[in-house]
Coordinates of C-alpha atoms and ligand atoms in Angstrom, one line a residue:
X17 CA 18.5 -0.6 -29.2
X18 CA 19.5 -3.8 -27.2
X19 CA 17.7 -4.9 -24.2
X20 CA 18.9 -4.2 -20.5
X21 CA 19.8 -7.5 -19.4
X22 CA 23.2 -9.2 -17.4
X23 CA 25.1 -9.4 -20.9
X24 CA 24.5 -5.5 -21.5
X25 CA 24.9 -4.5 -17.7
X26 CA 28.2 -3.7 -18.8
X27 CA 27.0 -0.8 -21.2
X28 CA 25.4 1.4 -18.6
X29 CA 26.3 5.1 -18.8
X30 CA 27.9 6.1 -15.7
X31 CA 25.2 8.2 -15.1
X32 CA 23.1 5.1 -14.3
X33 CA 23.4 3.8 -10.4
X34 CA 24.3 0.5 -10.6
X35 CA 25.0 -1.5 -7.1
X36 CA 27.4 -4.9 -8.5
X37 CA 27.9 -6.2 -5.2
X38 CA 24.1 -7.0 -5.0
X39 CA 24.3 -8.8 -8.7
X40 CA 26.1 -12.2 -6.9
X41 CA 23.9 -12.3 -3.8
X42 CA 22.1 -15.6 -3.3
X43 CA 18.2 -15.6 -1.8
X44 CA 17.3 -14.4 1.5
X45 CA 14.3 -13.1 1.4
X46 CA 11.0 -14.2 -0.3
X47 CA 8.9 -11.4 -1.3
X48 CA 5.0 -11.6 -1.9
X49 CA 3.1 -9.5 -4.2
X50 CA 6.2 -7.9 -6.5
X51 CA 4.3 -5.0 -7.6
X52 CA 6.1 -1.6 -8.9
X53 CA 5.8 -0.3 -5.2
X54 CA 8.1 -3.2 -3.9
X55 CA 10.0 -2.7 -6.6
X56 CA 10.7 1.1 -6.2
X57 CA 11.1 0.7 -2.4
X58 CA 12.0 -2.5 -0.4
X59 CA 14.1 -4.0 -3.4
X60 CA 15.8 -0.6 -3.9
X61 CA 17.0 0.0 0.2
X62 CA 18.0 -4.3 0.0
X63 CA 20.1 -3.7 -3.3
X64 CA 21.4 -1.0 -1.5
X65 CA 22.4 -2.3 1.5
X66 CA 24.0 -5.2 -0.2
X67 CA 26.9 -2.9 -0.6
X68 CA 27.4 -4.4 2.9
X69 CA 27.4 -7.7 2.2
X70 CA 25.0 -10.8 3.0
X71 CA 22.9 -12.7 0.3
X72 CA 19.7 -11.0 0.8
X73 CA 18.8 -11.6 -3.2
X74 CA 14.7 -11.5 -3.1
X75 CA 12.8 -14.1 -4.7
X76 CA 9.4 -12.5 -5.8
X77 CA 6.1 -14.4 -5.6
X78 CA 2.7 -13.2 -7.7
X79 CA 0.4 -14.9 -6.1
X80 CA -1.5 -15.0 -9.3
X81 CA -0.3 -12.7 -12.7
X82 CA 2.1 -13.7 -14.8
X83 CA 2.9 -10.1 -15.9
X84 CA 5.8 -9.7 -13.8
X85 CA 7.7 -13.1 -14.1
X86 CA 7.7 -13.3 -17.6
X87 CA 8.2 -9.5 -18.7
X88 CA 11.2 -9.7 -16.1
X89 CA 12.6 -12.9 -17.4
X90 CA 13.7 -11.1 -20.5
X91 CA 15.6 -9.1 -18.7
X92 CA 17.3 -11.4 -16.0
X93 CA 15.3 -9.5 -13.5
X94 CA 17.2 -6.1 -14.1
X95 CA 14.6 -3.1 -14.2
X96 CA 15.3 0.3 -13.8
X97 CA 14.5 2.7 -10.7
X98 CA 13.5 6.7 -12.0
X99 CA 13.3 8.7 -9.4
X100 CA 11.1 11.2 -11.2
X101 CA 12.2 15.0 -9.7
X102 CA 13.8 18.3 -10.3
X103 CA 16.6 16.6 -11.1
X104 CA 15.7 13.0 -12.1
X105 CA 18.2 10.1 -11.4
X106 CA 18.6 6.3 -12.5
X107 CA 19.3 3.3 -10.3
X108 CA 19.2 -0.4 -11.8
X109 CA 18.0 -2.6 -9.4
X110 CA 19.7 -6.7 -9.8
X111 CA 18.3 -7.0 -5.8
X112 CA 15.2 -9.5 -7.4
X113 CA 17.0 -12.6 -8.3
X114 CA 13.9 -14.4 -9.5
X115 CA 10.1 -13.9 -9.8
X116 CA 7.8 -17.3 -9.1
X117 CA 4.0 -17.4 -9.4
X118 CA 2.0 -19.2 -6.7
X119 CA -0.6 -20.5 -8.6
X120 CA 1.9 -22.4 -11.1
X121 CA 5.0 -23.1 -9.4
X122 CA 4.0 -23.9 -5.6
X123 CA 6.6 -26.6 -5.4
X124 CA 9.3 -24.0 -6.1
X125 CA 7.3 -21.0 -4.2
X126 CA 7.2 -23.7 -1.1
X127 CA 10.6 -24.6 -1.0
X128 CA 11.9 -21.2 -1.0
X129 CA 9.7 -20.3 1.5
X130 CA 11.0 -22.9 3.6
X131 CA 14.7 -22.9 2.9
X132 CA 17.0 -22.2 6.1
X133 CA 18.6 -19.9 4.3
X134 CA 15.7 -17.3 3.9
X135 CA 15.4 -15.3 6.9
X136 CA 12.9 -12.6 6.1
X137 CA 9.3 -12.7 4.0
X138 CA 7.7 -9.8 3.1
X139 CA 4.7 -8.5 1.6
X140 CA 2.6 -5.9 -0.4
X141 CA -0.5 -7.3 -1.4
X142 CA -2.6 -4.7 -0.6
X143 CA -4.8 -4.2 1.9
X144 CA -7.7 -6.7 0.8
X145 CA -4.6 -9.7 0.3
X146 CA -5.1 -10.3 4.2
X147 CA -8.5 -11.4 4.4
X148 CA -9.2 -9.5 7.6
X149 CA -12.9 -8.5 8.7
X150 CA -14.0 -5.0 9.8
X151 CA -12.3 -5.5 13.3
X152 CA -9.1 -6.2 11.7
X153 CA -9.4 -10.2 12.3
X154 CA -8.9 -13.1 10.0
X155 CA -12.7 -12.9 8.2
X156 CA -13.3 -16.7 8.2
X157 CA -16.1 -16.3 6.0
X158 CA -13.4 -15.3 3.2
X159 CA -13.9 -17.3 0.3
X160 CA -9.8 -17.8 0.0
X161 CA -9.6 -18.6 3.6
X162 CA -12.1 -21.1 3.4
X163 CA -10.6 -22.6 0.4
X164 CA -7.4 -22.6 2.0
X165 CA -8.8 -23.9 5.3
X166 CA -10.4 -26.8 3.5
X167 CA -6.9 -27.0 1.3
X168 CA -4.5 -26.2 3.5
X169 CA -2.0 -27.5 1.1
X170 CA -2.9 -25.8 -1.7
X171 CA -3.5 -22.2 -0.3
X172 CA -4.6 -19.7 -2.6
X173 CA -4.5 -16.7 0.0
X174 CA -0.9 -15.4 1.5
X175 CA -2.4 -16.2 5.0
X176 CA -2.5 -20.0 4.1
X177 CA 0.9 -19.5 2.4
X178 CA 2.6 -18.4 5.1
X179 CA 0.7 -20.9 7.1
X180 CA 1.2 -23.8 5.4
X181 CA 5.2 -22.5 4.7
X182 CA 5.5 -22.2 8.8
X183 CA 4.2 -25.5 9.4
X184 CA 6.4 -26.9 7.1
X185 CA 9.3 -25.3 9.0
X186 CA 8.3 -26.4 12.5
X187 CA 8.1 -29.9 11.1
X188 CA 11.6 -30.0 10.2
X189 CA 13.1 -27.6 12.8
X190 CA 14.2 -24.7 11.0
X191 CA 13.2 -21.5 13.3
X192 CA 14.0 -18.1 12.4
X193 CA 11.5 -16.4 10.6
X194 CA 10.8 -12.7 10.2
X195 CA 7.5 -11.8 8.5
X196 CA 7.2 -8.3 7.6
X197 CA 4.0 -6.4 6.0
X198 CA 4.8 -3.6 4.2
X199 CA 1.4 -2.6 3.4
X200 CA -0.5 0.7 4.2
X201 CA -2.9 -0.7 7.7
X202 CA -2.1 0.6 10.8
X203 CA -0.4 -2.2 12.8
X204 CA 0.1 -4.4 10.0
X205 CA 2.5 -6.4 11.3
X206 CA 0.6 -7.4 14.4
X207 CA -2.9 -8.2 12.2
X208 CA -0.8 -10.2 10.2
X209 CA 0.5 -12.2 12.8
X210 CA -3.1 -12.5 14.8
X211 CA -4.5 -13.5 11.0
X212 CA -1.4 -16.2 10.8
X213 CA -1.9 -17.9 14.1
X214 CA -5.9 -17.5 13.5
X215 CA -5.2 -19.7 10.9
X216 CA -3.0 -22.0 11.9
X217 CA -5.2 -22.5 15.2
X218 CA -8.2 -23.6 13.1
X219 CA -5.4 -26.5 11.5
X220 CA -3.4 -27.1 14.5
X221 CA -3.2 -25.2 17.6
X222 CA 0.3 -26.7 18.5
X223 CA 1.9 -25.0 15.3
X224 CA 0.4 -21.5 16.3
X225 CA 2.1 -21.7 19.5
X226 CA 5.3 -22.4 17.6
X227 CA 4.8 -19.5 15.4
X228 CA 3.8 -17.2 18.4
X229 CA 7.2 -18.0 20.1
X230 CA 10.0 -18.2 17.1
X231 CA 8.1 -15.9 14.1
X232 CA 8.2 -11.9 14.3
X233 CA 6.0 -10.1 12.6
X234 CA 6.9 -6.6 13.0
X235 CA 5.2 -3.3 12.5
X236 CA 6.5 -1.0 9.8
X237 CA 5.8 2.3 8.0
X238 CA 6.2 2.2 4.2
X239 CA 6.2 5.5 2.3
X240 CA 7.3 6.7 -1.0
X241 CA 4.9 7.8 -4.0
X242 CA 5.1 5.6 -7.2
X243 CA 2.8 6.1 -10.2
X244 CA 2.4 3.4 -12.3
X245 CA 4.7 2.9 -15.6
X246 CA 3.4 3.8 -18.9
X247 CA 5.1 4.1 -22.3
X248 CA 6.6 8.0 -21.5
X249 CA 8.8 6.2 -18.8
X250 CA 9.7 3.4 -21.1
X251 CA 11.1 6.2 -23.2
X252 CA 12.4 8.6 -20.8
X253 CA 14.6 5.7 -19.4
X254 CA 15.4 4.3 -22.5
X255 CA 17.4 7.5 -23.3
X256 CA 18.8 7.4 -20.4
X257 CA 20.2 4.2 -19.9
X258 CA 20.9 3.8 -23.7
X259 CA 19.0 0.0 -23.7
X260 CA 15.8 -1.2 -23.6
X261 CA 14.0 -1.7 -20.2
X262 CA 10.4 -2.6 -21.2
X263 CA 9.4 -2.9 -16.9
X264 CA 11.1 0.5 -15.7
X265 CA 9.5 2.0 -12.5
X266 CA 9.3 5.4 -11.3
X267 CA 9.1 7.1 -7.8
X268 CA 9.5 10.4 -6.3
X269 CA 12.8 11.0 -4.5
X270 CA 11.1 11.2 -1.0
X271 CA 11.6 7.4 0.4
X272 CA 10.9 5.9 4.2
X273 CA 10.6 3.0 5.7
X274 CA 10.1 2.3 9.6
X275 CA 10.5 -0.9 10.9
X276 CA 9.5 -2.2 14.3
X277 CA 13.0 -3.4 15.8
X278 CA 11.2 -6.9 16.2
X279 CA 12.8 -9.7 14.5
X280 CA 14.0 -13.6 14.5
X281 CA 16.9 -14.0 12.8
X282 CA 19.6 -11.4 10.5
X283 CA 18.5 -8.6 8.4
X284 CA 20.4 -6.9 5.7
X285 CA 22.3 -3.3 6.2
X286 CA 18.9 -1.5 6.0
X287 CA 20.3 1.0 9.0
X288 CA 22.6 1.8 6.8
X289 CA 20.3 2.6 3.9
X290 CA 18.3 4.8 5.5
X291 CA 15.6 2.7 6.7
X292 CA 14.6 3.8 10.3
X293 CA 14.4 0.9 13.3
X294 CA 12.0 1.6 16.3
X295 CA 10.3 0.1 19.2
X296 CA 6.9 2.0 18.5
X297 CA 6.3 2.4 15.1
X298 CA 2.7 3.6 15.7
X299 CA 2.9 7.4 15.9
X300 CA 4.5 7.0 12.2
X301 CA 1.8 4.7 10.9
X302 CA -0.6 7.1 12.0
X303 CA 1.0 10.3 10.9
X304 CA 1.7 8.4 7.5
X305 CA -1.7 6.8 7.0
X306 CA -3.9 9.7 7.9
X307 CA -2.0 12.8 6.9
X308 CA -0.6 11.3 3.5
X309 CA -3.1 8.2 2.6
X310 CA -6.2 10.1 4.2
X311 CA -5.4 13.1 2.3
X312 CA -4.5 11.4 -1.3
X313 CA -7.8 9.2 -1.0
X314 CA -10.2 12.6 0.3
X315 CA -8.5 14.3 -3.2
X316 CA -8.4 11.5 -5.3
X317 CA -12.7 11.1 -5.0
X318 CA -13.0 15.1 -4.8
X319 CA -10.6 15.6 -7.7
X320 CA -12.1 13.2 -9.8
X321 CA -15.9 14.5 -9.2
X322 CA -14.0 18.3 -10.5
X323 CA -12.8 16.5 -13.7
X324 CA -9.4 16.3 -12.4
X325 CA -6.9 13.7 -13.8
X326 CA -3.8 13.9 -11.2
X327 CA -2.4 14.3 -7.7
X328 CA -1.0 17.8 -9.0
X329 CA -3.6 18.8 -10.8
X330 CA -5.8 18.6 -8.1
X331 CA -3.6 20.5 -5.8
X332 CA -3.0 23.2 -7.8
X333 CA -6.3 24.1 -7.3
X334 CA -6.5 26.8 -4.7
X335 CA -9.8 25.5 -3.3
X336 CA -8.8 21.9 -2.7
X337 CA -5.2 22.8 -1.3
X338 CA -6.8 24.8 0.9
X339 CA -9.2 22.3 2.0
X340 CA -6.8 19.6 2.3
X341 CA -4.4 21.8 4.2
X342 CA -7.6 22.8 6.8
X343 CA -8.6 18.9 7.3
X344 CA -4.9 18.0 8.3
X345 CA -3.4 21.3 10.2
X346 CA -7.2 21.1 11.9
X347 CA -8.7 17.5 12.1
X348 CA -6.4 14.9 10.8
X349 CA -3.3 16.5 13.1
X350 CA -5.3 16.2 16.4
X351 CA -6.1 12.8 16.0
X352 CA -3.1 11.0 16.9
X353 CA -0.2 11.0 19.2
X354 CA 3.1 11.6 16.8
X355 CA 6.2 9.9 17.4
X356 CA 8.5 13.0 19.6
X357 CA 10.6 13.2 17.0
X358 CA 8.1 14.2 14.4
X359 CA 7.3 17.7 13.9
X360 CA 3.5 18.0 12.2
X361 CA 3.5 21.1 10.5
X362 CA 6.6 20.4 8.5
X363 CA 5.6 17.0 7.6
X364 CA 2.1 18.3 6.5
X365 CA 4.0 20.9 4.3
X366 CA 6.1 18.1 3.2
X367 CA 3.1 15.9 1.7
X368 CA 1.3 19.3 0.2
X369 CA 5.3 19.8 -1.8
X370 CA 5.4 16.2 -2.5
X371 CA 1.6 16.2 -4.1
X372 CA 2.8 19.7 -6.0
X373 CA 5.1 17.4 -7.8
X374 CA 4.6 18.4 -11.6
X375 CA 7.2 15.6 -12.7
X376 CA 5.3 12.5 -12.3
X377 CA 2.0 12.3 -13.2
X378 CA -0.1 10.1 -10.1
X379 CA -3.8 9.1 -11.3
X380 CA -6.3 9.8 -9.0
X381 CA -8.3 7.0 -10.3
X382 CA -5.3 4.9 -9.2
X383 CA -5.8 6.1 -5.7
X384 CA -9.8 5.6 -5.5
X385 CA -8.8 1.7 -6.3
X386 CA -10.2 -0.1 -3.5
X387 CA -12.0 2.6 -1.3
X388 CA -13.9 0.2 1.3
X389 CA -10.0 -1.5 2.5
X390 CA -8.7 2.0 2.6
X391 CA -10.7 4.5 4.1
X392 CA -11.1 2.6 7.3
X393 CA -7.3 2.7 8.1
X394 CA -7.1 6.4 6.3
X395 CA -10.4 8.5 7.4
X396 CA -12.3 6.7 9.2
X397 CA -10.0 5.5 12.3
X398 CA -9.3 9.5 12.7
X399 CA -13.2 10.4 12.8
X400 CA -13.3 8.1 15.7
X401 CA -11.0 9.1 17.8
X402 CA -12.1 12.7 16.8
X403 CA -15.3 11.9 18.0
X404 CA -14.1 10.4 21.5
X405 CA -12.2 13.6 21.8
X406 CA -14.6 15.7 21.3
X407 CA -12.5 17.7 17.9
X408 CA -14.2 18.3 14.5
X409 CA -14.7 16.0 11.9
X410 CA -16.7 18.4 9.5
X411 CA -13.8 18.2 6.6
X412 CA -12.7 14.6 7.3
X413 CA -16.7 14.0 6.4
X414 CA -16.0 15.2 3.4
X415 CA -13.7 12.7 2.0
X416 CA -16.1 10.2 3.5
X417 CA -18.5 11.7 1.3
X418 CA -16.9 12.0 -1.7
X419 CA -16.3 8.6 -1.8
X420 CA -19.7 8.0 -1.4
X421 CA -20.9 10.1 -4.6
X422 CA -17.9 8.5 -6.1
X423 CA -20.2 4.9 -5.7
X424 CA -23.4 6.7 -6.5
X425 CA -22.0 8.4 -9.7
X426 CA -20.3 4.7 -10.7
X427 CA -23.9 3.2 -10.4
X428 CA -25.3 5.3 -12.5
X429 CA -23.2 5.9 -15.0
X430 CA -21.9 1.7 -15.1
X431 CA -18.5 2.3 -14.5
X432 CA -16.7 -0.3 -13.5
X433 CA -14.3 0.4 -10.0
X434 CA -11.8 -1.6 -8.8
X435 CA -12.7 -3.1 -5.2
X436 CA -13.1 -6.4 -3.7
X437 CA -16.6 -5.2 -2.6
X438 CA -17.5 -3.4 -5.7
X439 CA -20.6 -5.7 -6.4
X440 CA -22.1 -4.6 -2.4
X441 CA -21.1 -1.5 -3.1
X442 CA -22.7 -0.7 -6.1
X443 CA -26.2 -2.6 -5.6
X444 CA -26.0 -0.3 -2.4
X445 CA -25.2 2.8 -4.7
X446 CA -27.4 1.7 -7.3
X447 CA -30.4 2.5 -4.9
X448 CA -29.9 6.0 -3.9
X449 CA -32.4 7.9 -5.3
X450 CA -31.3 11.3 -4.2
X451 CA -33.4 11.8 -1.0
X452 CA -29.8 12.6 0.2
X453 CA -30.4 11.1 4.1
X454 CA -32.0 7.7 2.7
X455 CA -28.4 7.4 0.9
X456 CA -26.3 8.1 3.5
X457 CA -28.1 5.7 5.7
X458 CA -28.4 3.1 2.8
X459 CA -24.2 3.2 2.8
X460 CA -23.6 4.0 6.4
X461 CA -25.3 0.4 6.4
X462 CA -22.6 -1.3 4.6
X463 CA -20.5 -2.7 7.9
X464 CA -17.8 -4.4 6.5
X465 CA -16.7 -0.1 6.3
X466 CA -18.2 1.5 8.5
X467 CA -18.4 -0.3 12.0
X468 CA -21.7 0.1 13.8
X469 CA -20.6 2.5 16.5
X470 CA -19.8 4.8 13.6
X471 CA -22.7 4.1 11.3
X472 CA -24.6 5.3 14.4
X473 CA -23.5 8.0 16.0
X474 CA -24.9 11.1 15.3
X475 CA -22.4 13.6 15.2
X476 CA -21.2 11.3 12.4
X477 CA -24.1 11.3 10.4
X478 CA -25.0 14.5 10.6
X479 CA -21.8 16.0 9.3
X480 CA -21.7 13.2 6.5
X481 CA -25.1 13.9 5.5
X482 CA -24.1 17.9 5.3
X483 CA -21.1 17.2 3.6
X484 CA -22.7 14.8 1.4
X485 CA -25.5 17.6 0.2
X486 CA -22.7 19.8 -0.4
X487 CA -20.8 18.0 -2.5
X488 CA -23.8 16.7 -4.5
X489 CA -23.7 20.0 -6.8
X490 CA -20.0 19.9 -7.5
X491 CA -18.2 19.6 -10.9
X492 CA -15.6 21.1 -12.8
X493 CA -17.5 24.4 -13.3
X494 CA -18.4 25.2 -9.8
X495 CA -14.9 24.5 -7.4
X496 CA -14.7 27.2 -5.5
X497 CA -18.3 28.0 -4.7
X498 CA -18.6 24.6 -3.4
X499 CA -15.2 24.0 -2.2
X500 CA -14.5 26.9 -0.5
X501 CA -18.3 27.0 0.8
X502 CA -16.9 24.0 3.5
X503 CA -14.2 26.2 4.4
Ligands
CS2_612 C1 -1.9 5.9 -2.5 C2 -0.7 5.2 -1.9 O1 -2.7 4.5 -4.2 C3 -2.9 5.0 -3.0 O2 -3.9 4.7 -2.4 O3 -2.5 6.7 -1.4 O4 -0.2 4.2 -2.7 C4 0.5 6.2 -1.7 O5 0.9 6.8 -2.9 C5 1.6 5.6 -1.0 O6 1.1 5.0 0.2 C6 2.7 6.6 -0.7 O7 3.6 6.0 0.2

């Protein structure tokens, strides 16, 4: 079978989506951390609104792998977009135009960065990529940032990218910059920006004045659920596309994006792709991050501890639907202020159908990646402002603890997770000895999570440390006596 690439665009079936009027667009936007969730959402509403014109063709930077760049180079860039539903669909994607990696091409990474002609950078590199500390601040103690401070033209981190890229700008007069995170923190945007002029600051003060007044850094709401590839979509889209697309991604159909209407400089047609423009995107960061995030993280730790391998096979458990319905219509809903136009009950039933999705197969252990940057923004900020409110927080304790025997059981059994703090983590986890109190209070401890006016309040640690018991005889054999027992 020959390989997808600009020679055998020609070939698609016309089954396959294919937007040409994005395949000539020069650069406008540089694009941090091109992993298969920028590539199944930003790059798919840009190519799409190049049907409207501009040259918003996205230069891609890894700040480290390789992956990327050189499985894409086969291809010229061309990849292909499943959205994995009832009725599955194909879209090739020509919106990336090239894919650079920091750590070997920072000549060409800096002078894209610094053209006049790109107008927007983005980013998805996760939440640990911006280096912030518990209260959400640039964490100078960073080992990138203080490589970066002491480098500053060699930065290693995307904080003294952008930094060092912004200063290069001012220098030579070219204003007109719109930075937007597309990562899952609330106000992301705006702890970007703080983290950027932290920076700068501690390099020149004058430059961070000059970013404060001609850089935006808006807020925005990213949602869509995308598993990662693996061989079956290689071959479900090779029959479909009739070529070989060895770097296909998948997705749901579900797709949003919310974008603070904040920026310096043009934008592509993304209004008239669908993407939504606010002044407030808060209400949908919240609604997003703790009804969908808090949820997927609270039955990613419970579903793996019940031998579960999926998203759907979790929630086709009666016991864990229920519970994860309960802990949103109940705990998670009261929590925040939704944007007017959001109505919570359907958007809750909208996540629990969008988990029930038995065509694409999401890993729970992808979800439990990287619990201490998550479950602040996801759990955590909800059980506080529970708390001030006086609501319950008994079943948003219990993802809380999950995650916590999700550590414990890691230690003991030496498996290896995925976190930036996984060596804290599990020293911490590696000392609880079952006097279930001692190990809550051991990993209450751990404050670059859990922030001391949490860690100490009592309401907090008395429904943790119940939940916590609970949950410590749970497996696949006993669900619903333990499940529904928290009911
Ligand atoms: C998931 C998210 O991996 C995770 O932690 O909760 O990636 C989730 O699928 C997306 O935010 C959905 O938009």
């Amino acid at each position: 079978m020959q390989q997808l690439n600009k020679q055998t665009l020609s070939a698609l079936p016309a089954s396959v989506a294919h937007n040409v009027s994005s395949t000539t667009a020069q650069i406008g936007i540089v694009h941090l951390g091109p992993g298969a969730f920028h590539r199944a959402h930003q790059a798919v509403f840009t190519d799409n609104a190049m049907e409207f014109g501009g040259n918003w063709g996205i230069c891609a930077v890894s700040m480290r792998s390789t992956g990327v760049r050189d499985e894409l180079a086969e291809q010229d860039n061309l990849y292909t977009l499943a959205v994995i539903d009832e009725n599955p669909s194909y879209q090739v994607i020509s919106a990336i135009k090239e894919v650079l990696v920091l750590g070997e091409q920072r000549q060409q990474v800096m002078s894209r960065l610094t053209a006049a002609t790109t107008h927007i950078v983005s980013l998805t590199i996760t939440e640990k990529g911006y280096c912030l500390d518990g209260q959400g601040l640039l964490d100078s103690s960073n080992s990138d940032v203080q490589h970066d401070l002491a480098n500053p033209t060699e930065p290693r981190s995307a904080i003294g990218l952008l930094a060092a890229a912004l200063k290069i700008r001012w220098q030579r007069g070219i204003e007109q910059l719109t930075i937007i995170s597309c990562d899952n923190l609330a106000d992301n945007g705006a702890k970007l920006g703080k983290a950027v002029m932290a920076f700068a600051k501690q390099t020149d003060s004058e430059l961070a004045t000059w970013i404060s007044t001609n850089v935006c850094f808006p807020n925005t709401m990213v949602d869509s659920i995308t598993p990662a590839s693996n061989d079956e979509l290689r071959a479900r889209v090779a029959q479909a596309i009739h070529l070989q697309d060895n770097w296909p991604i998948q997705r749901e159909a579900f797709t949003q994006w919310v974008i603070e209407d904040h920026f310096s400089g043009p934008r592509p047609a993304w209004d008239r792709v669908g993407v939504t423009f606010t002044q407030d995107v808060s209400g949908y960061e919240k609604a997003k991050l703790r009804l969908l995030n808090g949820s997927h993280s609270t039955l990613a730790y419970l579903g793996l501890r019940c031998g579960k391998e999926t998203v759907n096979e979790a929630i086709s458990h009666p016991s864990l639907f229920n519970l994860i319905k309960k802990m949103l219509q109940e705990e998670v809903k009261v929590s925040f202020t939704p944007p007017p136009e959001l109505v919570v009950d359907n958007y809750i039933d909208a996540i629990l159908k969008r988990y029930a999705n038995q065509h694409i197969r999401h890993l729970l252990s992808q979800i439990a990646w990287d619990g201490s940057q998550k479950l602040p923004f996801r759990l955590l900020g909800s059980i506080q402002d529970n708390l001030a409110q006086g609501n319950s927080i008994a079943l948003l304790s219990v993802g809380v603890a999950a995650w916590l025997h999700f550590l414990v059981n890691a230690a003991k059994t030496n498996f290896k997770i995925v976190d930036p703090l996984a060596d804290k983590l599990i020293s911490e986890a590696a000392y609880c000895s079952g006097n279930l109190a001692d190990d809550v209070q051991r990993l209450l401890a751990i404050r670059q999570v859990f922030p001391e006016s949490l860690a100490n309040n009592q309401t907090f640690v008395n429904a943790l440390t119940d939940a916590y018991l609970s949950l410590s005889e749970l497996d696949a054999t006993n669900i619903e006596q333990v499940i529904d027992g928290l009911l």
